[in-house]
Coordinates of C-alpha atoms and ligand atoms in Angstrom, one line a residue:
X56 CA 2.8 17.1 -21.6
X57 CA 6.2 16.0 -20.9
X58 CA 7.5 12.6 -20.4
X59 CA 6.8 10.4 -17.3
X60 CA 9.1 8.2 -16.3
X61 CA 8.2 6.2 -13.6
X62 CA 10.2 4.3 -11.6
X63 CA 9.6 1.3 -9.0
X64 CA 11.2 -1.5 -8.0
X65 CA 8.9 -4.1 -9.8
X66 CA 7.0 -3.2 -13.3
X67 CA 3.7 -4.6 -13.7
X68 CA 3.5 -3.9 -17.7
X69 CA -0.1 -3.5 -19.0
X70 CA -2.2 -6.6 -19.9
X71 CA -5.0 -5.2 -21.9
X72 CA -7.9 -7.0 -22.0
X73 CA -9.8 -4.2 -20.3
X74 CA -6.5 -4.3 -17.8
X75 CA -9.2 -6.4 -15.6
X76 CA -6.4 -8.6 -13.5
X77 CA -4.4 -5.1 -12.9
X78 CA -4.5 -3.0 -9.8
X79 CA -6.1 0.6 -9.8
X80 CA -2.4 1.8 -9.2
X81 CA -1.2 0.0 -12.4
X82 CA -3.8 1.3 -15.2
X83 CA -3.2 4.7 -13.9
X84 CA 0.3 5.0 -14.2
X85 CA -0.5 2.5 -17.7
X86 CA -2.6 5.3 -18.8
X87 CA -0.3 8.3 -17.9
X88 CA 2.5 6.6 -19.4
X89 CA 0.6 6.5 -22.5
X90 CA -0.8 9.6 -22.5
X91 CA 3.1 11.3 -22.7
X92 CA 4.8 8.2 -24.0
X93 CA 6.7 7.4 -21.1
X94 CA 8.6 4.5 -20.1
X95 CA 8.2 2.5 -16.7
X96 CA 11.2 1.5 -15.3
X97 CA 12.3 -0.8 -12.4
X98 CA 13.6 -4.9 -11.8
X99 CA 12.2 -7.8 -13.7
X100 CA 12.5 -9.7 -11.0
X101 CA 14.8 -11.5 -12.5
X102 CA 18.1 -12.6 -11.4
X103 CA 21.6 -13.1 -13.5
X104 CA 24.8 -14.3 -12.0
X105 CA 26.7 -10.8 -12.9
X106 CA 24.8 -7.5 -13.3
X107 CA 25.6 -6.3 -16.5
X108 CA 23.4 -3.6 -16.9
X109 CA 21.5 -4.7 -19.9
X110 CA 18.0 -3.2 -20.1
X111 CA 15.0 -5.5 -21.6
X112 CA 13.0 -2.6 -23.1
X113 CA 9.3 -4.3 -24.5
X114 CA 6.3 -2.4 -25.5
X115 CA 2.9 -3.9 -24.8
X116 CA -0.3 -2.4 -25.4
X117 CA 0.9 1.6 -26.0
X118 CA 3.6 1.4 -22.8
X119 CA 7.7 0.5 -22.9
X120 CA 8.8 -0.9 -19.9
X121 CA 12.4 -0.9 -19.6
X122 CA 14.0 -3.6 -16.9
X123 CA 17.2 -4.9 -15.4
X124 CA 17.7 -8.3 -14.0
X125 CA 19.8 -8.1 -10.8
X126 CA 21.9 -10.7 -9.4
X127 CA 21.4 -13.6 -6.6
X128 CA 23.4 -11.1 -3.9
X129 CA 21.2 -8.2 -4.9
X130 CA 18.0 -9.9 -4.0
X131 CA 19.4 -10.9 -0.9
X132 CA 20.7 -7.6 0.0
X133 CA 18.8 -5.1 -1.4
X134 CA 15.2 -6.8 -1.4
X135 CA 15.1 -9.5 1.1
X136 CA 17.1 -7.7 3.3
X137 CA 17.3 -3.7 3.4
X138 CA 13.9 -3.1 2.0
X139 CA 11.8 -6.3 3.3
X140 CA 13.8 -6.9 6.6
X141 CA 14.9 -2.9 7.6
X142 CA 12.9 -0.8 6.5
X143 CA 10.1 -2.3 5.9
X144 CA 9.2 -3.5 9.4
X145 CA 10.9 -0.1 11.2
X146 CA 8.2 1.9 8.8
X147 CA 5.7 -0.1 9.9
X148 CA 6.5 0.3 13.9
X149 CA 8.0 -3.1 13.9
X150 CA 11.3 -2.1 15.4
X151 CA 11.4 -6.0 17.2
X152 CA 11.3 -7.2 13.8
X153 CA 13.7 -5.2 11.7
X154 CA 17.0 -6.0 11.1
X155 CA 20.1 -4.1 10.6
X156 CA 23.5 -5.6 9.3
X157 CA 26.1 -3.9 7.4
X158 CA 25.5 -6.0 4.6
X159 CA 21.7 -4.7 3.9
X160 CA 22.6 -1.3 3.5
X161 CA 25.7 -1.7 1.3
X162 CA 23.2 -4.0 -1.1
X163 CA 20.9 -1.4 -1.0
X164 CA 23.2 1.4 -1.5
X165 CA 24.8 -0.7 -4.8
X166 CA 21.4 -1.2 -6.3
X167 CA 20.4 2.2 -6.0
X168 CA 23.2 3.3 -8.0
X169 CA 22.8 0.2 -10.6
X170 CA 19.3 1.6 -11.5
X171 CA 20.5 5.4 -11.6
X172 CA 23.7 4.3 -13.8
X173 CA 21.1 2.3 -15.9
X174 CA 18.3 4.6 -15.9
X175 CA 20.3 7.6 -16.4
X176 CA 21.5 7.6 -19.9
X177 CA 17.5 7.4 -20.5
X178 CA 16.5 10.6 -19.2
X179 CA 15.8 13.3 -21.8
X180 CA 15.8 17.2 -21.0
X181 CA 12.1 17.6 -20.6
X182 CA 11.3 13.9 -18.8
X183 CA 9.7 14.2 -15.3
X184 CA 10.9 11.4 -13.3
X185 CA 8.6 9.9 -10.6
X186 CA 10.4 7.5 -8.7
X187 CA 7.8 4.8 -6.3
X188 CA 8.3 3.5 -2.7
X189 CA 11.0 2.8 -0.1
X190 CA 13.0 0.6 -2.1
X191 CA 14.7 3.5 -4.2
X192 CA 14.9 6.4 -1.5
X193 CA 18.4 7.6 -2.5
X194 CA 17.7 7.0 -5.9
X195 CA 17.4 10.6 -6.9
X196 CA 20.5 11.7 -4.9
X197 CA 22.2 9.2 -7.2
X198 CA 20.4 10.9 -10.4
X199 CA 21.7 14.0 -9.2
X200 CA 25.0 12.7 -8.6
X201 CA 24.9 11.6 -12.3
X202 CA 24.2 15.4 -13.3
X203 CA 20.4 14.8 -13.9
X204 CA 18.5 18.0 -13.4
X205 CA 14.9 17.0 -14.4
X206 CA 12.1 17.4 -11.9
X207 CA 12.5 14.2 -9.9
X208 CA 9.1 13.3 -7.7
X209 CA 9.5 11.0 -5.1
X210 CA 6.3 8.6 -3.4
X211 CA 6.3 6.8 -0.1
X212 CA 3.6 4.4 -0.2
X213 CA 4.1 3.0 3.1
X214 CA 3.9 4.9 6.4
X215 CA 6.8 7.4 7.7
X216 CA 7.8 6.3 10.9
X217 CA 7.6 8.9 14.3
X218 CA 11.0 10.4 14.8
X219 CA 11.8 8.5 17.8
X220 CA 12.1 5.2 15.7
X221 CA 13.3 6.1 12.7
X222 CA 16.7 7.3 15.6
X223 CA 17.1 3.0 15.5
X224 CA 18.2 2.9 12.2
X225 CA 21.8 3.5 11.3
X226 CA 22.7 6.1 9.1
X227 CA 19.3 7.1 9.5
X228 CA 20.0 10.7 8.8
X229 CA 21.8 10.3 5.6
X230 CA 18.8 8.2 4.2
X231 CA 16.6 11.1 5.2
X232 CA 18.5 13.4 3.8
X233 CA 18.8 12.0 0.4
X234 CA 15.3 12.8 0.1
X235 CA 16.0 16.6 -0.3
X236 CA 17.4 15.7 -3.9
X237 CA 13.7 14.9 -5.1
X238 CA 11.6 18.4 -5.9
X239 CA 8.4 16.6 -4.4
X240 CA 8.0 14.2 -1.6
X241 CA 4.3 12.8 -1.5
X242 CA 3.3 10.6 1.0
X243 CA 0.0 8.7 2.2
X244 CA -1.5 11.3 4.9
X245 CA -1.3 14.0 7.3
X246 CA 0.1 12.0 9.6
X247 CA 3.2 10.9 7.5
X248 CA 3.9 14.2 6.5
X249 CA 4.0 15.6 10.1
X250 CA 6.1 12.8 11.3
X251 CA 8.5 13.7 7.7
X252 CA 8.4 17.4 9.0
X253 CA 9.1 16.7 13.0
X254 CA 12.1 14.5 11.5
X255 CA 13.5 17.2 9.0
X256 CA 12.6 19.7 11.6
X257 CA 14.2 18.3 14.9
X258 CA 17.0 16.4 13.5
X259 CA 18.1 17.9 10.3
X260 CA 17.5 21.9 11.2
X261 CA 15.8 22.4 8.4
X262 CA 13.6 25.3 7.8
X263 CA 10.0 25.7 6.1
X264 CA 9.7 28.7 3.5
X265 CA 7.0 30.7 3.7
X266 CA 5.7 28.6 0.3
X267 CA 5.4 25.6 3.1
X268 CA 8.6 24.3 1.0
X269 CA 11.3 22.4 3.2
X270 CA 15.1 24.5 2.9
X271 CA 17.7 22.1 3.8
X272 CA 21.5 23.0 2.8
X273 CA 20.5 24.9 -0.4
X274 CA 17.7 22.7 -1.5
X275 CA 14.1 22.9 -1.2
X276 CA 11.5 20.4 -1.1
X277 CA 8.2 20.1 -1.7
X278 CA 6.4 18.1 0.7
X279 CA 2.6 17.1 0.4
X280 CA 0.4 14.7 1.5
X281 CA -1.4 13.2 -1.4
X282 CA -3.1 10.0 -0.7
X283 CA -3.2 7.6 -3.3
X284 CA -6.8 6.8 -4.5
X285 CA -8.7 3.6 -6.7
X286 CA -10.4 3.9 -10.0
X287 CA -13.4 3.6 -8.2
X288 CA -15.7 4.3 -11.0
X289 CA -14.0 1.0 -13.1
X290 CA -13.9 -0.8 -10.1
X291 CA -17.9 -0.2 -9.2
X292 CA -18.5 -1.5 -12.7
X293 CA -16.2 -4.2 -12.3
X294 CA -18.6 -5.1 -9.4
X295 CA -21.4 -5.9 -11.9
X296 CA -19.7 -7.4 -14.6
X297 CA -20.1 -11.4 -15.6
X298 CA -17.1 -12.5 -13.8
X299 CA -17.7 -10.8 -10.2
X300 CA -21.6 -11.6 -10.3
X301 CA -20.6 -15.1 -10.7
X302 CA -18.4 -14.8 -8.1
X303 CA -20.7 -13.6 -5.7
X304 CA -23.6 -15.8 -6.7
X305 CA -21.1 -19.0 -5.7
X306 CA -20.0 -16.7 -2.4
X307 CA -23.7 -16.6 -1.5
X308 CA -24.4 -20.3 -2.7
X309 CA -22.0 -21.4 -0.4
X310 CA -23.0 -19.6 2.7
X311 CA -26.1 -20.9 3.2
X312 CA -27.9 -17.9 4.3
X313 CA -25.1 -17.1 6.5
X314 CA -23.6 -13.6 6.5
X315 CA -20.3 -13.6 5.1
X316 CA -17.5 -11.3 7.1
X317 CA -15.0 -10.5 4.9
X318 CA -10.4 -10.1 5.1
X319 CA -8.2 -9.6 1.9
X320 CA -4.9 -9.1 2.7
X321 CA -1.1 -10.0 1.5
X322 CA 0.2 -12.4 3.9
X323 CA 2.1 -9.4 6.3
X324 CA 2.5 -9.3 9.7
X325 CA 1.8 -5.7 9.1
X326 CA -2.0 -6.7 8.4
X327 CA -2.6 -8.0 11.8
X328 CA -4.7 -11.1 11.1
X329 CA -3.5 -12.7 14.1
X330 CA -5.4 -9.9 16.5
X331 CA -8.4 -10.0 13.5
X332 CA -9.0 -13.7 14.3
X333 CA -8.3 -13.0 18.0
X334 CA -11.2 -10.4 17.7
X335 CA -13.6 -12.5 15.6
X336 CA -13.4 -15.5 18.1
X337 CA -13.8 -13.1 20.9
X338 CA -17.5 -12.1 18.9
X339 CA -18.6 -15.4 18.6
X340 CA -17.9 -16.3 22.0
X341 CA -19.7 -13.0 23.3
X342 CA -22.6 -14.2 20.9
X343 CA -23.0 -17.5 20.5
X344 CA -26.1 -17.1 19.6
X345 CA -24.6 -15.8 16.1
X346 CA -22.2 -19.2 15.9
X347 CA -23.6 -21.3 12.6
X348 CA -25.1 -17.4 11.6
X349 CA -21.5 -15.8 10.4
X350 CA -18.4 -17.1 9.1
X351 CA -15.1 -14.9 8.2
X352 CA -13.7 -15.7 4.8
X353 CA -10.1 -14.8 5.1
X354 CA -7.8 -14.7 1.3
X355 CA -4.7 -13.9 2.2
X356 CA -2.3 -14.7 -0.4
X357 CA 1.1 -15.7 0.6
X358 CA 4.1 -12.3 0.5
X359 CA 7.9 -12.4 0.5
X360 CA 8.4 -15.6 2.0
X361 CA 11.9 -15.8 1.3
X362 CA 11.8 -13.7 4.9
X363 CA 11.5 -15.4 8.1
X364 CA 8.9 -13.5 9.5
X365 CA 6.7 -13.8 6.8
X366 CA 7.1 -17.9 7.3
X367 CA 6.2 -16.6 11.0
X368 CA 3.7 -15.2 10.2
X369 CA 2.0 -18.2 8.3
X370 CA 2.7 -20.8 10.6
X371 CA 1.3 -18.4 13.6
X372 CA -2.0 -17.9 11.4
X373 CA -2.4 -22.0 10.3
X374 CA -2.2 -22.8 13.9
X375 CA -4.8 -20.1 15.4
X376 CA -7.3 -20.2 12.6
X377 CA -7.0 -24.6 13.2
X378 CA -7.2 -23.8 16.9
X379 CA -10.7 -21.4 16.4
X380 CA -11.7 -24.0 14.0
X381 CA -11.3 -27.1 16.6
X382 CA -13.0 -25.3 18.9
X383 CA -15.3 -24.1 18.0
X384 CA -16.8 -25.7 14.4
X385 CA -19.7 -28.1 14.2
X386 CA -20.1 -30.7 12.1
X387 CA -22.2 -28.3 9.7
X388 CA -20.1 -25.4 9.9
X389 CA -17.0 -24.1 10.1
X390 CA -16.0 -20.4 11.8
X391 CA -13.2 -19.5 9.5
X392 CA -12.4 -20.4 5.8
X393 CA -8.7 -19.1 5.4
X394 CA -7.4 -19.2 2.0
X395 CA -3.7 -18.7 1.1
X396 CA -4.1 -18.1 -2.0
X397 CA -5.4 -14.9 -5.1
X398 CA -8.2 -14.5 -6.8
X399 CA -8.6 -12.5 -10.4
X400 CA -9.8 -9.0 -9.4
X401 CA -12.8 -9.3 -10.9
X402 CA -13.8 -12.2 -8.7
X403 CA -12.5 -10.7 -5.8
X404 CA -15.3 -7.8 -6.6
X405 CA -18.0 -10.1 -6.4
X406 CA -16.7 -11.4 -3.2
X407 CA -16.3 -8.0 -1.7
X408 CA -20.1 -7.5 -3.0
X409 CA -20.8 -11.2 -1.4
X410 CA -20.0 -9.8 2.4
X411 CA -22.1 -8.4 4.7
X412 CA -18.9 -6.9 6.6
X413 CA -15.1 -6.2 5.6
X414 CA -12.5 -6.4 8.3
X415 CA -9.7 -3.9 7.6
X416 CA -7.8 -4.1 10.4
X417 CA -3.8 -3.2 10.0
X418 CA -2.0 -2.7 13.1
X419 CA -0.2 0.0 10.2
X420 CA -0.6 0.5 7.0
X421 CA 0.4 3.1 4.5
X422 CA -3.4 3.4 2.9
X423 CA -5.1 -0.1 2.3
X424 CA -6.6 -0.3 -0.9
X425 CA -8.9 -3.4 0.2
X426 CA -11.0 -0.5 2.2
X427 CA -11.8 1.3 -0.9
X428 CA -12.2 -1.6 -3.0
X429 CA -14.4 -2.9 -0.6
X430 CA -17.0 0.1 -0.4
X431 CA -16.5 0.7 -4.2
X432 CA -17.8 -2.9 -5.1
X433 CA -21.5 -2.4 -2.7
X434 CA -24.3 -2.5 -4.1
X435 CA -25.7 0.9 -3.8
X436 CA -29.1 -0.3 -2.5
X437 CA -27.9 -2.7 -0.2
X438 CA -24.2 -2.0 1.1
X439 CA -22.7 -4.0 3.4
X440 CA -20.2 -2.2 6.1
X441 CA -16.7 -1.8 6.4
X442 CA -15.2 -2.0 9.7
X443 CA -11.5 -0.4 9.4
X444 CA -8.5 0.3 11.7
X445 CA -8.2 4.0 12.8
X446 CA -4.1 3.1 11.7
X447 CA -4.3 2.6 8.5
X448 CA -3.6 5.9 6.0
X449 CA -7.4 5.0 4.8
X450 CA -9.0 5.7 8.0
X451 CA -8.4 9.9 6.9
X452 CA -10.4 9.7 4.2
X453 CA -13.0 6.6 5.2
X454 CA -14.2 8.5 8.0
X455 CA -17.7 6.7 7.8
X456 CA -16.8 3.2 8.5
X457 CA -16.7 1.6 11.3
X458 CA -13.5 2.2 12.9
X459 CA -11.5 0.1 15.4
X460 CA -8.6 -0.3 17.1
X461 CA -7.0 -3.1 15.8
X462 CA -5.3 -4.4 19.1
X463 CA -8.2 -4.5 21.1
X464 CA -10.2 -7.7 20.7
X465 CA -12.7 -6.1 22.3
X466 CA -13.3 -3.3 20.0
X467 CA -13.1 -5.6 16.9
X468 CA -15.5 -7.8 18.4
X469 CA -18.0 -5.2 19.5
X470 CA -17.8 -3.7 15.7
X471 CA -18.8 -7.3 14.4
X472 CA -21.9 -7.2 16.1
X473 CA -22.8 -3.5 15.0
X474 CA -21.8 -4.3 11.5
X475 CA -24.5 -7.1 11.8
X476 CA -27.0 -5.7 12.8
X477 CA -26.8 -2.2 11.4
X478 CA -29.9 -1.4 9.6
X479 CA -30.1 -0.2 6.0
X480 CA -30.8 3.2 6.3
X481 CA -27.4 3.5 8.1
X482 CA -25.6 1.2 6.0
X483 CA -26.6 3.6 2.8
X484 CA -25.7 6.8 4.8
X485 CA -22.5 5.7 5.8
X486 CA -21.6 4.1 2.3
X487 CA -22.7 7.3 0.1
X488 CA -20.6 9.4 2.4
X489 CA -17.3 7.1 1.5
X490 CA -18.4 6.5 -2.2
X491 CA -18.5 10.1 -2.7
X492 CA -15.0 10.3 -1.1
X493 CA -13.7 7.8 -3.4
X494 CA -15.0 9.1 -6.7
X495 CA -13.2 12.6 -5.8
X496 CA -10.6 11.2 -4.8
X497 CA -9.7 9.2 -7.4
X498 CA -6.1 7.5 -8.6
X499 CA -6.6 9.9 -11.1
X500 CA -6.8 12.6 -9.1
X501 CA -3.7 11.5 -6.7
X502 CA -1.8 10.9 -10.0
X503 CA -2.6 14.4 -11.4
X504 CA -2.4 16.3 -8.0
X505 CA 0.8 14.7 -7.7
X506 CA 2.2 15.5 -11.4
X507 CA 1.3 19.3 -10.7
X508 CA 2.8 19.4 -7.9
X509 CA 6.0 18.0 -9.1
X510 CA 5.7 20.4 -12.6
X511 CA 4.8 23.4 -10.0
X512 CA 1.7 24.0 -12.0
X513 CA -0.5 26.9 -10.0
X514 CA -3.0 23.9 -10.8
X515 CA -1.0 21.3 -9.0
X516 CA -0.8 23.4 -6.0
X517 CA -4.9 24.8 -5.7
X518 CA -5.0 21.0 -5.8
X519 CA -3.3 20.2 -3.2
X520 CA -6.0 20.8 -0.5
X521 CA -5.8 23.5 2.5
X522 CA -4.9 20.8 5.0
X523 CA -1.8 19.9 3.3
X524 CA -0.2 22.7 3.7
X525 CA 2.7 22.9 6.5
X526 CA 2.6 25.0 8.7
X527 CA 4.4 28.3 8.7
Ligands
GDG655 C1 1.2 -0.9 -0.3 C2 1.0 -0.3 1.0 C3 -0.9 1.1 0.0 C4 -5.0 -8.8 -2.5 N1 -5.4 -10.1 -2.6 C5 -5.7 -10.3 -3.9 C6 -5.5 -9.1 -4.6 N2 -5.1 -8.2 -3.7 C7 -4.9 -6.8 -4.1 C8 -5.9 -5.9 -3.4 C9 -5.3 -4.5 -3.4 C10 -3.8 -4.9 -3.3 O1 -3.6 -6.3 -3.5 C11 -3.3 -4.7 -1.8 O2 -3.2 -3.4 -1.6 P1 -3.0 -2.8 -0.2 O3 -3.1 -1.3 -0.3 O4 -4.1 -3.3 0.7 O5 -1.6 -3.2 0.4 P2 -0.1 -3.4 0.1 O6 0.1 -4.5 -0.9 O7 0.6 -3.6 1.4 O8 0.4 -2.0 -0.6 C12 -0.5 0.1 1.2 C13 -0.5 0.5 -1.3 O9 0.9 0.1 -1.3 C14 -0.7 1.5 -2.4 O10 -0.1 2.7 -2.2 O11 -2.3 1.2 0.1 O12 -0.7 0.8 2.4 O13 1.4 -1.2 2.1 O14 -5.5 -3.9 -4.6 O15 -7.1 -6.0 -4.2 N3 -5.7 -8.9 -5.9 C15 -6.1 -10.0 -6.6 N4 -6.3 -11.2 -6.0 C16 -6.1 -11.4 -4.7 O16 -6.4 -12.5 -4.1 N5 -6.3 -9.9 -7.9

């Protein structure tokens, strides 16, 4: 196997210990990077007052990770700003939100080329790069710049935005073009990769090969959709080990006999919590004789909030959870327990397992991971039921949840009260059909299906399924 060499704007080296407080995403790439001896690659998160280039190579438990601290402007620039404040929101159909200053692009544009003049004199012949997320798009124009001819892969995580946004953003086109230097572009879904194609298509001319490969001046991509799975196995077991069944015994200690509706999320406006609790209020108001029955447990650790929105964000959420809480709370019970802060994964699996329901509800989200850790941590006998929004990247795959239109109260609202009062039978049906999914589907198999496709392995491409394929 040749060498990976992955490449992200943060590195989350391995912690061993069975890797139990690392995501799914994270012991993957830990275990591929093993496997071939890689070397993970990206920002400590770290800043220095003058970039200097210097790379803090460490090795823990079988993985180097190779970082670069960046300075105070960098952040700023390149993080806060292009990434978290432009692209970001636009990619999540936040146009009112994103921002666009000269400055932003230029510190995105310099950092780019820091990590390729960095990372570059690390590449060997035979390495295949695989570079993460919309932090580094032009990274591997930049490689190529630097006369690296490897096979470079490239992974959205997040959604790609319908043409008629991404037109807002300046210089749009050369950011989209940079992406023809990468041999593979994977995103989440379907759906991304026909808004990729309509942009490529429509405003770049470019044409699609009989292969389903993208030509575009001389170059040809490889675009799939590959959506990025959990180790649902580990995390199943997870779901019974000391830690989570502790957890869940305390969950169900302290909800009285109550069912427990469940949120996880990061603290993003892209998670739409505010139109969650809009929805949940809306159910207890349409039954109240469920009020002192239910209560949502919301964790939603605090994200980026160096960036005003995300303050926003917080401030808009303490005020309507204390408003449905004032109103409608009894001295022995309170609708809402909203927590800003994380929990250790493996406590967060015996709270999944704790919850009758799971409220997934992005107004857009690349996958969501929550859904599958969610309906990975049931217990088999008696699941409880997820209740997802048709727009997030998981909805293609979690066909069998309840799905819901996030904006409509409504609709969120009337999928409590099904959730509730679903009977077993149902609840197993549903939740085999999703488990099943999510075993197949695998990060395993999204890593591997991706790694073919980016060595062109006649493996790699029977993997990538029928519907994936573009359209002559
Ligand atoms: C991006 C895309 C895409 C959350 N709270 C705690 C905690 N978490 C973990 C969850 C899950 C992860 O964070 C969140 O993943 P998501 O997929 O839901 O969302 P993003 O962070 O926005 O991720 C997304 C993903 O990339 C992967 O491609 O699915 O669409 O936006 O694993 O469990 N973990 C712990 N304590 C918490 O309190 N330990």
């Amino acid at each position: 196997m040749s060498r990976l060499l992955v490449v992200s704007n943060r590195v989350q080296p391995p912690v061993g210990e069975g890797e139990a407080n690392q995501g799914g995403l994270a012991v993957a790439l830990s275990a591929a990077l093993r496997e071939s001896n890689g070397m993970w690659f990206g920002w400590s998160g770290q800043e220095t007052e003058s970039f200097t280039g210097h790379i803090n190579f460490q090795r823990n438990h079988g993985v180097t990770t190779a970082t670069i601290d960046l300075e105070p402007q960098d952040t700023e620039e390149y993080y806060n700003g292009y990434a978290n404040r432009t692209l970001w929101p636009l990619f999540h159909d936040r146009i009112d939100l994103a921002e666009f200053q000269r400055g932003f692009e230029g510190g995105y544009a310099r950092v780019n080329l820091r990590f390729a003049d960095t990372l570059s004199p690390l590449i060997e012949p035979d390495d295949l790069v695989w570079i993460h997320d919309y932090h580094m798009i032009p990274l591997g124009r930049e490689l190529r710049r630097q006369g690296i001819q490897n096979r470079i892969g490239f992974f959205l995580h997040i959604p790609w935005p319908p043409t008629r946004l991404l037109l807002s953003l300046p210089h749009h086109r050369e950011l989209v073009e940079s992406l023809f230097f990468y041999d593979v572009v994977g995103l989440q879904t379907q759906e991304w990769l026909d808004s990729f194609l309509h942009y490529a298509q429509t405003q770049l001319g470019a044409e699609i090969l009989e292969d389903g490969c993208l030509s575009y001046q001389g170059r040809v991509l490889r675009a799939i959709a590959c959506p990025i799975g959990i180790d649902a196995a580990a995390f199943q077991d997870m779901a019974n080990q000391e830690l989570a069944i502790q957890a869940c015994d305390s969950m169900r200690r302290s909800a009285e006999g109550r069912a427990m509706i469940l949120g996880v999320d990061r603290l993003d406006y892209s998670k739409g919590l505010e139109e969650r609790f809009w929805g949940y209020e809306r159910f207890l108001k349409e039954h109240p004789e469920m009020q002192e029955k239910v209560f949502m447990l919301q964790i939603a650790p605090p994200s980026r909030g160096d960036v005003q929105s995300y303050q926003e964000i917080r401030n808009q959420l303490d005020t309507l959870s204390g408003r449905i809480n004032g109103e409608l709370a009894s001295a022995e019970w309170v609708p809402i327990r909203y927590v800003n802060k994380g929990y250790p994964r493996g406590a967060l699996a015996g709270m999944y397992r704790a919850a009758a329901a799971c409220l997934v509800t992005p107004l857009r989200d690349g996958m969501n991971l929550v859904a599958k850790e969610y309906v990975a941590a049931q217990d088999p006998e008696d699941p409880g039921v997820l209740i997802l929004s048709s727009f997030a990247g998981a909805a293609h795959q979690l066909k069998q949840a309840l799905l819901v239109n996030p904006h409509s109260a409504e609709d969120v609202a009337d999928a409590i009260a099904r959730a509730l009062n679903m009977d077993k039978s149902e609840r197993i049906e549903r939740w085999q059909a999703m488990m099943d999914i999510l075993r197949k589907e695998d990060v395993n198999w999204w890593l591997n299906s991706f790694v073919d496709a980016l060595t062109g392995g006649d493996e790699g491409r029977a993997k990538v399924r029928e519907k994936d394929k573009v359209p002559a």
